[in-house]
């Protein structure tokens, strides 16, 4: 089943509040990027937290208490793994990280979150074409693993990514155009 999840990268609590209100009611999940500053407002929406911080184990429990149903981290450790079962755990892998490095970790995660832009932490970057080989490598090696993609997803590359084997699409700046197209069909 294909999932499209709107991504929010907020600069302030007011910005987060505004962006949460813009999410169409049809969405069951929103992706919140968590950078250095802790920005939070209560929401009734289901959300996943992408902990893009140096020590996610220091804030993971806070985000679970806030209601995150999925946690995405760039490095696994015992504390993060201890929450598996309470929430889904996704491992984010940046383009420069060799996939072979993360293969032993796959049994410890619920999904793989492939970053598809070179410079993470901001929206609007174009999709890096290297992602297609990475998707193929993961799909061939782990056919049942849920593959999530994050960065540069838009109306022009959505079908190609879907055909490559992506299950979950986290979409930031390309969200509105993609959503309009998907709801027309």
GROMACS .gro file of N, CA and C in nm, residues 9-182:
model
  522
    9UNK      N    1   0.863   2.117   0.822
    9UNK     CA    2   0.988   2.165   0.879
    9UNK      C    3   0.957   2.305   0.930
   10UNK      N    4   0.934   2.316   1.061
   10UNK     CA    5   0.888   2.443   1.119
   10UNK      C    6   1.003   2.524   1.175
   11UNK      N    7   0.989   2.655   1.165
   11UNK     CA    8   1.090   2.748   1.218
   11UNK      C    9   1.051   2.803   1.354
   12UNK      N   10   0.924   2.790   1.391
   12UNK     CA   11   0.876   2.840   1.519
   12UNK      C   12   0.747   2.768   1.553
   13UNK      N   13   0.699   2.789   1.676
   13UNK     CA   14   0.572   2.728   1.715
   13UNK      C   15   0.458   2.782   1.628
   14UNK      N   16   0.459   2.912   1.600
   14UNK     CA   17   0.355   2.970   1.514
   14UNK      C   18   0.360   2.908   1.374
   15UNK      N   19   0.481   2.889   1.321
   15UNK     CA   20   0.498   2.828   1.189
   15UNK      C   21   0.445   2.684   1.191
   16UNK      N   22   0.477   2.608   1.296
   16UNK     CA   23   0.428   2.470   1.307
   16UNK      C   24   0.275   2.468   1.315
   17UNK      N   25   0.219   2.555   1.396
   17UNK     CA   26   0.073   2.563   1.410
   17UNK      C   27   0.008   2.592   1.274
   18UNK      N   28   0.063   2.689   1.202
   18UNK     CA   29   0.011   2.726   1.070
   18UNK      C   30   0.020   2.608   0.972
   19UNK      N   31   0.135   2.544   0.968
   19UNK     CA   32   0.155   2.433   0.873
   19UNK      C   33   0.068   2.312   0.908
   20UNK      N   34   0.046   2.286   1.035
   20UNK     CA   35  -0.043   2.176   1.074
   20UNK      C   36  -0.187   2.202   1.030
   21UNK      N   37  -0.230   2.329   1.038
   21UNK     CA   38  -0.365   2.364   0.995
   21UNK      C   39  -0.384   2.350   0.845
   22UNK      N   40  -0.274   2.359   0.768
   22UNK     CA   41  -0.282   2.347   0.622
   22UNK      C   42  -0.293   2.202   0.573
   23UNK      N   43  -0.271   2.105   0.662
   23UNK     CA   44  -0.274   1.964   0.622
   23UNK      C   45  -0.419   1.924   0.591
   24UNK      N   46  -0.444   1.870   0.472
   24UNK     CA   47  -0.580   1.826   0.439
   24UNK      C   48  -0.631   1.722   0.539
   25UNK      N   49  -0.758   1.728   0.569
   25UNK     CA   50  -0.816   1.639   0.670
   25UNK      C   51  -0.809   1.492   0.633
   26UNK      N   52  -0.789   1.461   0.506
   26UNK     CA   53  -0.781   1.322   0.462
   26UNK      C   54  -0.655   1.251   0.513
   27UNK      N   55  -0.557   1.327   0.554
   27UNK     CA   56  -0.430   1.266   0.594
   27UNK      C   57  -0.436   1.211   0.734
   28UNK      N   58  -0.390   1.088   0.745
   28UNK     CA   59  -0.390   1.021   0.873
   28UNK      C   60  -0.258   1.041   0.948
   29UNK      N   61  -0.156   1.092   0.878
   29UNK     CA   62  -0.024   1.104   0.937
   29UNK      C   63   0.049   1.225   0.879
   30UNK      N   64   0.125   1.294   0.963
   30UNK     CA   65   0.210   1.403   0.919
   30UNK      C   66   0.351   1.375   0.970
   31UNK      N   67   0.450   1.416   0.891
   31UNK     CA   68   0.591   1.395   0.922
   31UNK      C   69   0.646   1.528   0.976
   32UNK      N   70   0.701   1.526   1.097
   32UNK     CA   71   0.758   1.646   1.156
   32UNK      C   72   0.909   1.629   1.166
   33UNK      N   73   0.982   1.716   1.096
   33UNK     CA   74   1.127   1.717   1.105
   33UNK      C   75   1.168   1.790   1.231
   34UNK      N   76   1.252   1.725   1.311
   34UNK     CA   77   1.299   1.782   1.436
   34UNK      C   78   1.447   1.810   1.421
   35UNK      N   79   1.480   1.940   1.418
   35UNK     CA   80   1.620   1.981   1.407
   35UNK      C   81   1.672   2.022   1.545
   36UNK      N   82   1.761   2.115   1.553
   36UNK     CA   83   1.824   2.150   1.680
   36UNK      C   84   1.728   2.209   1.782
   37UNK      N   85   1.639   2.296   1.738
   37UNK     CA   86   1.547   2.363   1.830
   37UNK      C   87   1.422   2.277   1.850
   38UNK      N   88   1.380   2.265   1.975
   38UNK     CA   89   1.260   2.186   2.005
   38UNK      C   90   1.136   2.273   1.984
   39UNK      N   91   1.066   2.248   1.875
   39UNK     CA   92   0.946   2.324   1.840
   39UNK      C   93   0.828   2.229   1.848
   40UNK      N   94   0.727   2.264   1.928
   40UNK     CA   95   0.615   2.175   1.946
   40UNK      C   96   0.488   2.254   1.978
   41UNK      N   97   0.375   2.209   1.923
   41UNK     CA   98   0.242   2.252   1.962
   41UNK      C   99   0.155   2.128   1.964
   42UNK      N  100   0.059   2.124   2.054
   42UNK     CA  101  -0.031   2.009   2.059
   42UNK      C  102  -0.109   1.999   1.929
   43UNK      N  103  -0.129   1.876   1.885
   43UNK     CA  104  -0.206   1.852   1.764
   43UNK      C  105  -0.289   1.726   1.780
   44UNK      N  106  -0.401   1.725   1.713
   44UNK     CA  107  -0.485   1.606   1.713
   44UNK      C  108  -0.446   1.511   1.599
   45UNK      N  109  -0.360   1.559   1.509
   45UNK     CA  110  -0.314   1.476   1.397
   45UNK      C  111  -0.217   1.369   1.446
   46UNK      N  112  -0.223   1.252   1.383
   46UNK     CA  113  -0.120   1.152   1.406
   46UNK      C  114   0.007   1.202   1.340
   47UNK      N  115   0.120   1.177   1.402
   47UNK     CA  116   0.244   1.226   1.344
   47UNK      C  117   0.359   1.130   1.371
   48UNK      N  118   0.458   1.142   1.284
   48UNK     CA  119   0.585   1.075   1.305
   48UNK      C  120   0.689   1.184   1.325
   49UNK      N  121   0.789   1.153   1.406
   49UNK     CA  122   0.895   1.250   1.434
   49UNK      C  123   1.026   1.201   1.374
   50UNK      N  124   1.083   1.283   1.286
   50UNK     CA  125   1.213   1.254   1.225
   50UNK      C  126   1.316   1.330   1.308
   51UNK      N  127   1.384   1.257   1.396
   51UNK     CA  128   1.477   1.318   1.490
   51UNK      C  129   1.613   1.336   1.424
   52UNK      N  130   1.631   1.451   1.363
   52UNK     CA  131   1.752   1.484   1.288
   52UNK      C  132   1.850   1.557   1.378
   53UNK      N  133   1.876   1.499   1.495
   53UNK     CA  134   1.962   1.559   1.595
   53UNK      C  135   2.077   1.465   1.628
   54UNK      N  136   2.179   1.518   1.693
   54UNK     CA  137   2.299   1.439   1.724
   54UNK      C  138   2.273   1.325   1.821
   55UNK      N  139   2.190   1.347   1.920
   55UNK     CA  140   2.164   1.243   2.021
   55UNK      C  141   2.013   1.221   2.035
   56UNK      N  142   1.952   1.152   1.939
   56UNK     CA  143   1.807   1.134   1.944
   56UNK      C  144   1.759   1.059   2.068
   57UNK      N  145   1.844   0.979   2.127
   57UNK     CA  146   1.805   0.905   2.247
   57UNK      C  147   1.771   0.999   2.362
   58UNK      N  148   1.819   1.123   2.358
   58UNK     CA  149   1.791   1.219   2.463
   58UNK      C  150   1.651   1.280   2.453
   59UNK      N  151   1.591   1.274   2.334
   59UNK     CA  152   1.458   1.335   2.317
   59UNK      C  153   1.352   1.238   2.268
   60UNK      N  154   1.388   1.115   2.240
   60UNK     CA  155   1.292   1.021   2.181
   60UNK      C  156   1.171   1.001   2.271
   61UNK      N  157   1.193   0.987   2.401
   61UNK     CA  158   1.081   0.962   2.491
   61UNK      C  159   0.986   1.082   2.496
   62UNK      N  160   1.040   1.203   2.489
   62UNK     CA  161   0.956   1.323   2.485
   62UNK      C  162   0.863   1.319   2.365
   63UNK      N  163   0.915   1.281   2.248
   63UNK     CA  164   0.833   1.278   2.128
   63UNK      C  165   0.731   1.165   2.131
   64UNK      N  166   0.764   1.056   2.195
   64UNK     CA  167   0.667   0.948   2.209
   64UNK      C  168   0.555   0.992   2.303
   65UNK      N  169   0.590   1.059   2.412
   65UNK     CA  170   0.488   1.110   2.506
   65UNK      C  171   0.398   1.213   2.439
   66UNK      N  172   0.452   1.288   2.343
   66UNK     CA  173   0.372   1.386   2.269
   66UNK      C  174   0.275   1.318   2.173
   67UNK      N  175   0.298   1.192   2.143
   67UNK     CA  176   0.204   1.118   2.058
   67UNK      C  177   0.259   1.063   1.929
   68UNK      N  178   0.389   1.073   1.907
   68UNK     CA  179   0.446   1.019   1.783
   68UNK      C  180   0.416   0.870   1.772
   69UNK      N  181   0.371   0.829   1.655
   69UNK     CA  182   0.345   0.686   1.631
   69UNK      C  183   0.461   0.619   1.559
   70UNK      N  184   0.547   0.701   1.500
   70UNK     CA  185   0.667   0.651   1.433
   70UNK      C  186   0.781   0.746   1.469
   71UNK      N  187   0.898   0.688   1.490
   71UNK     CA  188   1.019   0.765   1.519
   71UNK      C  189   1.121   0.727   1.413
   72UNK      N  190   1.183   0.830   1.353
   72UNK     CA  191   1.286   0.808   1.252
   72UNK      C  192   1.415   0.867   1.305
   73UNK      N  193   1.521   0.786   1.303
   73UNK     CA  194   1.652   0.830   1.351
   73UNK      C  195   1.757   0.797   1.246
   74UNK      N  196   1.872   0.861   1.258
   74UNK     CA  197   1.983   0.836   1.165
   74UNK      C  198   2.082   0.735   1.222
   75UNK      N  199   2.073   0.707   1.350
   75UNK     CA  200   2.156   0.606   1.414
   75UNK      C  201   2.073   0.534   1.519
   76UNK      N  202   2.086   0.401   1.521
   76UNK     CA  203   2.016   0.321   1.620
   76UNK      C  204   2.104   0.300   1.742
   77UNK      N  205   2.040   0.286   1.857
   77UNK     CA  206   2.110   0.245   1.978
   77UNK      C  207   2.010   0.170   2.066
   78UNK      N  208   2.055   0.118   2.178
   78UNK     CA  209   1.969   0.035   2.263
   78UNK      C  210   1.849   0.112   2.315
   79UNK      N  211   1.867   0.238   2.352
   79UNK     CA  212   1.754   0.315   2.405
   79UNK      C  213   1.647   0.334   2.298
   80UNK      N  214   1.688   0.372   2.177
   80UNK     CA  215   1.592   0.388   2.068
   80UNK      C  216   1.520   0.255   2.044
   81UNK      N  217   1.597   0.146   2.037
   81UNK     CA  218   1.538   0.015   2.011
   81UNK      C  219   1.443  -0.030   2.119
   82UNK      N  220   1.461   0.019   2.242
   82UNK     CA  221   1.374  -0.022   2.353
   82UNK      C  222   1.230   0.025   2.334
   83UNK      N  223   1.209   0.123   2.246
   83UNK     CA  224   1.074   0.175   2.222
   83UNK      C  225   1.003   0.104   2.107
   84UNK      N  226   1.075   0.017   2.037
   84UNK     CA  227   1.014  -0.057   1.926
   84UNK      C  228   0.904  -0.145   1.982
   85UNK      N  229   0.790  -0.141   1.919
   85UNK     CA  230   0.671  -0.208   1.969
   85UNK      C  231   0.573  -0.106   2.023
   86UNK      N  232   0.623  -0.007   2.092
   86UNK     CA  233   0.541   0.107   2.135
   86UNK      C  234   0.517   0.201   2.019
   87UNK      N  235   0.621   0.219   1.938
   87UNK     CA  236   0.616   0.299   1.815
   87UNK      C  237   0.692   0.224   1.708
   88UNK      N  238   0.667   0.259   1.584
   88UNK     CA  239   0.747   0.204   1.475
   88UNK      C  240   0.878   0.281   1.470
   89UNK      N  241   0.985   0.209   1.442
   89UNK     CA  242   1.117   0.271   1.432
   89UNK      C  243   1.164   0.264   1.287
   90UNK      N  244   1.201   0.381   1.234
   90UNK     CA  245   1.256   0.389   1.100
   90UNK      C  246   1.400   0.436   1.107
   91UNK      N  247   1.483   0.380   1.021
   91UNK     CA  248   1.622   0.421   1.013
   91UNK      C  249   1.641   0.506   0.889
   92UNK      N  250   1.678   0.632   0.909
   92UNK     CA  251   1.706   0.723   0.798
   92UNK      C  252   1.849   0.702   0.751
   93UNK      N  253   1.865   0.694   0.619
   93UNK     CA  254   1.997   0.671   0.562
   93UNK      C  255   2.024   0.780   0.459
   94UNK      N  256   2.128   0.858   0.485
   94UNK     CA  257   2.164   0.966   0.393
   94UNK      C  258   2.236   0.909   0.271
   95UNK      N  259   2.237   0.985   0.164
   95UNK     CA  260   2.294   0.939   0.037
   95UNK      C  261   2.441   0.900   0.045
   96UNK      N  262   2.518   0.962   0.132
   96UNK     CA  263   2.661   0.932   0.140
   96UNK      C  264   2.692   0.807   0.222
   97UNK      N  265   2.593   0.752   0.291
   97UNK     CA  266   2.615   0.634   0.375
   97UNK      C  267   2.602   0.507   0.289
   98UNK      N  268   2.706   0.424   0.289
   98UNK     CA  269   2.697   0.299   0.211
   98UNK      C  270   2.585   0.210   0.266
   99UNK      N  271   2.502   0.159   0.178
   99UNK     CA  272   2.390   0.076   0.221
   99UNK      C  273   2.436  -0.048   0.296
  100UNK      N  274   2.549  -0.104   0.257
  100UNK     CA  275   2.600  -0.224   0.322
  100UNK      C  276   2.619  -0.202   0.472
  101UNK      N  277   2.643  -0.079   0.511
  101UNK     CA  278   2.662  -0.046   0.652
  101UNK      C  279   2.534  -0.069   0.733
  102UNK      N  280   2.420  -0.048   0.671
  102UNK     CA  281   2.294  -0.058   0.746
  102UNK      C  282   2.226  -0.195   0.732
  103UNK      N  283   2.269  -0.279   0.640
  103UNK     CA  284   2.205  -0.408   0.620
  103UNK      C  285   2.191  -0.489   0.749
  104UNK      N  286   2.293  -0.495   0.836
  104UNK     CA  287   2.279  -0.571   0.961
  104UNK      C  288   2.174  -0.514   1.056
  105UNK      N  289   2.136  -0.388   1.036
  105UNK     CA  290   2.040  -0.322   1.125
  105UNK      C  291   1.895  -0.345   1.085
  106UNK      N  292   1.871  -0.394   0.965
  106UNK     CA  293   1.734  -0.409   0.913
  106UNK      C  294   1.644  -0.491   1.006
  107UNK      N  295   1.691  -0.600   1.067
  107UNK     CA  296   1.602  -0.674   1.158
  107UNK      C  297   1.557  -0.594   1.281
  108UNK      N  298   1.623  -0.483   1.310
  108UNK     CA  299   1.592  -0.403   1.428
  108UNK      C  300   1.499  -0.286   1.398
  109UNK      N  301   1.454  -0.273   1.274
  109UNK     CA  302   1.371  -0.158   1.236
  109UNK      C  303   1.241  -0.203   1.173
  110UNK      N  304   1.146  -0.110   1.166
  110UNK     CA  305   1.018  -0.137   1.102
  110UNK      C  306   1.015  -0.089   0.958
  111UNK      N  307   1.097   0.011   0.926
  111UNK     CA  308   1.105   0.059   0.788
  111UNK      C  309   1.237   0.132   0.767
  112UNK      N  310   1.277   0.139   0.641
  112UNK     CA  311   1.398   0.211   0.603
  112UNK      C  312   1.357   0.342   0.539
  113UNK      N  313   1.416   0.449   0.585
  113UNK     CA  314   1.381   0.585   0.543
  113UNK      C  315   1.498   0.641   0.462
  114UNK      N  316   1.492   0.626   0.331
  114UNK     CA  317   1.602   0.670   0.245
  114UNK      C  318   1.592   0.818   0.217
  115UNK      N  319   1.699   0.889   0.249
  115UNK     CA  320   1.706   1.031   0.217
  115UNK      C  321   1.746   1.042   0.070
  116UNK      N  322   1.672   1.123  -0.005
  116UNK     CA  323   1.692   1.130  -0.150
  116UNK      C  324   1.740   1.267  -0.197
  117UNK      N  325   1.796   1.343  -0.104
  117UNK     CA  326   1.862   1.470  -0.137
  117UNK      C  327   1.995   1.470  -0.063
  118UNK      N  328   2.091   1.540  -0.119
  118UNK     CA  329   2.225   1.541  -0.060
  118UNK      C  330   2.232   1.628   0.066
  119UNK      N  331   2.168   1.743   0.065
  119UNK     CA  332   2.172   1.834   0.179
  119UNK      C  333   2.039   1.826   0.254
  120UNK      N  334   2.039   1.756   0.367
  120UNK     CA  335   1.913   1.741   0.441
  120UNK      C  336   1.895   1.858   0.538
  121UNK      N  337   1.772   1.873   0.587
  121UNK     CA  338   1.744   1.977   0.685
  121UNK      C  339   1.678   2.101   0.628
  122UNK      N  340   1.646   2.099   0.499
  122UNK     CA  341   1.569   2.210   0.440
  122UNK      C  342   1.486   2.152   0.325
  123UNK      N  343   1.380   2.221   0.293
  123UNK     CA  344   1.292   2.174   0.186
  123UNK      C  345   1.322   2.249   0.056
  124UNK      N  346   1.283   2.185  -0.056
  124UNK     CA  347   1.296   2.249  -0.185
  124UNK      C  348   1.413   2.200  -0.269
  125UNK      N  349   1.492   2.109  -0.216
  125UNK     CA  350   1.604   2.054  -0.294
  125UNK      C  351   1.554   1.951  -0.395
  126UNK      N  352   1.621   1.942  -0.510
  126UNK     CA  353   1.578   1.843  -0.610
  126UNK      C  354   1.619   1.701  -0.571
  127UNK      N  355   1.541   1.605  -0.617
  127UNK     CA  356   1.571   1.464  -0.597
  127UNK      C  357   1.705   1.430  -0.660
  128UNK      N  358   1.786   1.357  -0.587
  128UNK     CA  359   1.915   1.310  -0.639
  128UNK      C  360   1.892   1.177  -0.709
  129UNK      N  361   1.930   1.167  -0.834
  129UNK     CA  362   1.902   1.049  -0.917
  129UNK      C  363   1.970   0.922  -0.866
  130UNK      N  364   2.072   0.934  -0.781
  130UNK     CA  365   2.135   0.816  -0.723
  130UNK      C  366   2.039   0.733  -0.640
  131UNK      N  367   1.928   0.795  -0.599
  131UNK     CA  368   1.834   0.724  -0.512
  131UNK      C  369   1.774   0.602  -0.581
  132UNK      N  370   1.761   0.604  -0.711
  132UNK     CA  371   1.698   0.491  -0.779
  132UNK      C  372   1.780   0.363  -0.766
  133UNK      N  373   1.911   0.373  -0.775
  133UNK     CA  374   1.996   0.255  -0.755
  133UNK      C  375   1.988   0.208  -0.610
  134UNK      N  376   1.978   0.301  -0.519
  134UNK     CA  377   1.970   0.264  -0.377
  134UNK      C  378   1.837   0.194  -0.346
  135UNK      N  379   1.730   0.243  -0.404
  135UNK     CA  380   1.600   0.177  -0.385
  135UNK      C  381   1.607   0.034  -0.439
  136UNK      N  382   1.661   0.019  -0.558
  136UNK     CA  383   1.671  -0.113  -0.620
  136UNK      C  384   1.754  -0.208  -0.534
  137UNK      N  385   1.866  -0.160  -0.483
  137UNK     CA  386   1.952  -0.243  -0.399
  137UNK      C  387   1.878  -0.291  -0.275
  138UNK      N  388   1.808  -0.200  -0.209
  138UNK     CA  389   1.733  -0.237  -0.088
  138UNK      C  390   1.618  -0.330  -0.123
  139UNK      N  391   1.544  -0.300  -0.228
  139UNK     CA  392   1.428  -0.380  -0.265
  139UNK      C  393   1.472  -0.523  -0.302
  140UNK      N  394   1.584  -0.535  -0.376
  140UNK     CA  395   1.634  -0.668  -0.413
  140UNK      C  396   1.679  -0.748  -0.292
  141UNK      N  397   1.743  -0.681  -0.199
  141UNK     CA  398   1.798  -0.750  -0.081
  141UNK      C  399   1.692  -0.780   0.025
  142UNK      N  400   1.595  -0.689   0.040
  142UNK     CA  401   1.490  -0.702   0.143
  142UNK      C  402   1.353  -0.678   0.080
  143UNK      N  403   1.301  -0.776   0.006
  143UNK     CA  404   1.177  -0.752  -0.069
  143UNK      C  405   1.055  -0.715   0.016
  144UNK      N  406   1.052  -0.756   0.142
  144UNK     CA  407   0.936  -0.727   0.226
  144UNK      C  408   0.950  -0.602   0.312
  145UNK      N  409   1.066  -0.539   0.308
  145UNK     CA  410   1.091  -0.422   0.391
  145UNK      C  411   1.018  -0.299   0.336
  146UNK      N  412   0.954  -0.225   0.423
  146UNK     CA  413   0.891  -0.100   0.384
  146UNK      C  414   0.999   0.004   0.358
  147UNK      N  415   0.995   0.062   0.237
  147UNK     CA  416   1.090   0.167   0.200
  147UNK      C  417   1.018   0.301   0.198
  148UNK      N  418   1.070   0.391   0.278
  148UNK     CA  419   1.020   0.528   0.284
  148UNK      C  420   1.123   0.617   0.216
  149UNK      N  421   1.077   0.719   0.147
  149UNK     CA  422   1.168   0.812   0.079
  149UNK      C  423   1.136   0.953   0.125
  150UNK      N  424   1.241   1.034   0.138
  150UNK     CA  425   1.225   1.168   0.194
  150UNK      C  426   1.321   1.263   0.124
  151UNK      N  427   1.266   1.361   0.054
  151UNK     CA  428   1.346   1.465  -0.008
  151UNK      C  429   1.330   1.469  -0.159
  152UNK      N  430   1.284   1.582  -0.209
  152UNK     CA  431   1.277   1.603  -0.353
  152UNK      C  432   1.162   1.533  -0.423
  153UNK      N  433   1.071   1.474  -0.348
  153UNK     CA  434   0.958   1.404  -0.409
  153UNK      C  435   0.859   1.508  -0.460
  154UNK      N  436   0.814   1.489  -0.585
  154UNK     CA  437   0.716   1.581  -0.642
  154UNK      C  438   0.634   1.510  -0.749
  155UNK      N  439   0.547   1.584  -0.810
  155UNK     CA  440   0.458   1.531  -0.912
  155UNK      C  441   0.534   1.469  -1.029
  156UNK      N  442   0.649   1.524  -1.064
  156UNK     CA  443   0.725   1.477  -1.180
  156UNK      C  444   0.797   1.345  -1.157
  157UNK      N  445   0.833   1.314  -1.033
  157UNK     CA  446   0.908   1.190  -1.009
  157UNK      C  447   0.833   1.086  -0.926
  158UNK      N  448   0.712   1.117  -0.883
  158UNK     CA  449   0.636   1.026  -0.796
  158UNK      C  450   0.616   0.888  -0.859
  159UNK      N  451   0.568   0.882  -0.981
  159UNK     CA  452   0.540   0.753  -1.045
  159UNK      C  453   0.667   0.671  -1.064
  160UNK      N  454   0.776   0.736  -1.103
  160UNK     CA  455   0.902   0.665  -1.122
  160UNK      C  456   0.951   0.607  -0.988
  161UNK      N  457   0.936   0.682  -0.881
  161UNK     CA  458   0.975   0.633  -0.749
  161UNK      C  459   0.885   0.517  -0.706
  162UNK      N  460   0.758   0.531  -0.732
  162UNK     CA  461   0.664   0.424  -0.698
  162UNK      C  462   0.700   0.297  -0.775
  163UNK      N  463   0.728   0.310  -0.904
  163UNK     CA  464   0.765   0.196  -0.987
  163UNK      C  465   0.897   0.133  -0.941
  164UNK      N  466   0.984   0.214  -0.882
  164UNK     CA  467   1.112   0.164  -0.834
  164UNK      C  468   1.098   0.080  -0.707
  165UNK      N  469   0.985   0.096  -0.637
  165UNK     CA  470   0.961   0.014  -0.519
  165UNK      C  471   0.940   0.088  -0.389
  166UNK      N  472   0.919   0.219  -0.395
  166UNK     CA  473   0.895   0.297  -0.274
  166UNK      C  474   0.753   0.273  -0.223
  167UNK      N  475   0.740   0.255  -0.091
  167UNK     CA  476   0.609   0.233  -0.027
  167UNK      C  477   0.555   0.360   0.038
  168UNK      N  478   0.645   0.439   0.097
  168UNK     CA  479   0.605   0.559   0.172
  168UNK      C  480   0.677   0.679   0.114
  169UNK      N  481   0.603   0.786   0.092
  169UNK     CA  482   0.657   0.909   0.034
  169UNK      C  483   0.638   1.022   0.134
  170UNK      N  484   0.748   1.079   0.180
  170UNK     CA  485   0.743   1.196   0.267
  170UNK      C  486   0.769   1.315   0.176
  171UNK      N  487   0.671   1.406   0.169
  171UNK     CA  488   0.674   1.512   0.068
  171UNK      C  489   0.661   1.648   0.137
  172UNK      N  490   0.761   1.733   0.111
  172UNK     CA  491   0.762   1.867   0.168
  172UNK      C  492   0.712   1.969   0.069
  173UNK      N  493   0.803   2.040   0.003
  173UNK     CA  494   0.765   2.151  -0.084
  173UNK      C  495   0.683   2.107  -0.206
  174UNK      N  496   0.694   1.983  -0.250
  174UNK     CA  497   0.617   1.934  -0.365
  174UNK      C  498   0.481   1.879  -0.328
  175UNK      N  499   0.444   1.891  -0.202
  175UNK     CA  500   0.322   1.827  -0.153
  175UNK      C  501   0.193   1.877  -0.219
  176UNK      N  502   0.174   2.008  -0.226
  176UNK     CA  503   0.046   2.061  -0.275
  176UNK      C  504   0.017   2.017  -0.418
  177UNK      N  505   0.116   2.026  -0.507
  177UNK     CA  506   0.095   1.984  -0.646
  177UNK      C  507   0.071   1.833  -0.656
  178UNK      N  508   0.146   1.756  -0.580
  178UNK     CA  509   0.129   1.610  -0.582
  178UNK      C  510  -0.009   1.574  -0.529
  179UNK      N  511  -0.050   1.636  -0.421
  179UNK     CA  512  -0.180   1.607  -0.360
  179UNK      C  513  -0.294   1.640  -0.457
  180UNK      N  514  -0.285   1.755  -0.525
  180UNK     CA  515  -0.389   1.791  -0.623
  180UNK      C  516  -0.399   1.686  -0.732
  181UNK      N  517  -0.285   1.640  -0.780
  181UNK     CA  518  -0.284   1.539  -0.886
  181UNK      C  519  -0.341   1.407  -0.839
  182UNK      N  520  -0.305   1.365  -0.720
  182UNK     CA  521  -0.353   1.236  -0.667
  182UNK      C  522  -0.502   1.239  -0.639
   0.00000   0.00000   0.00000
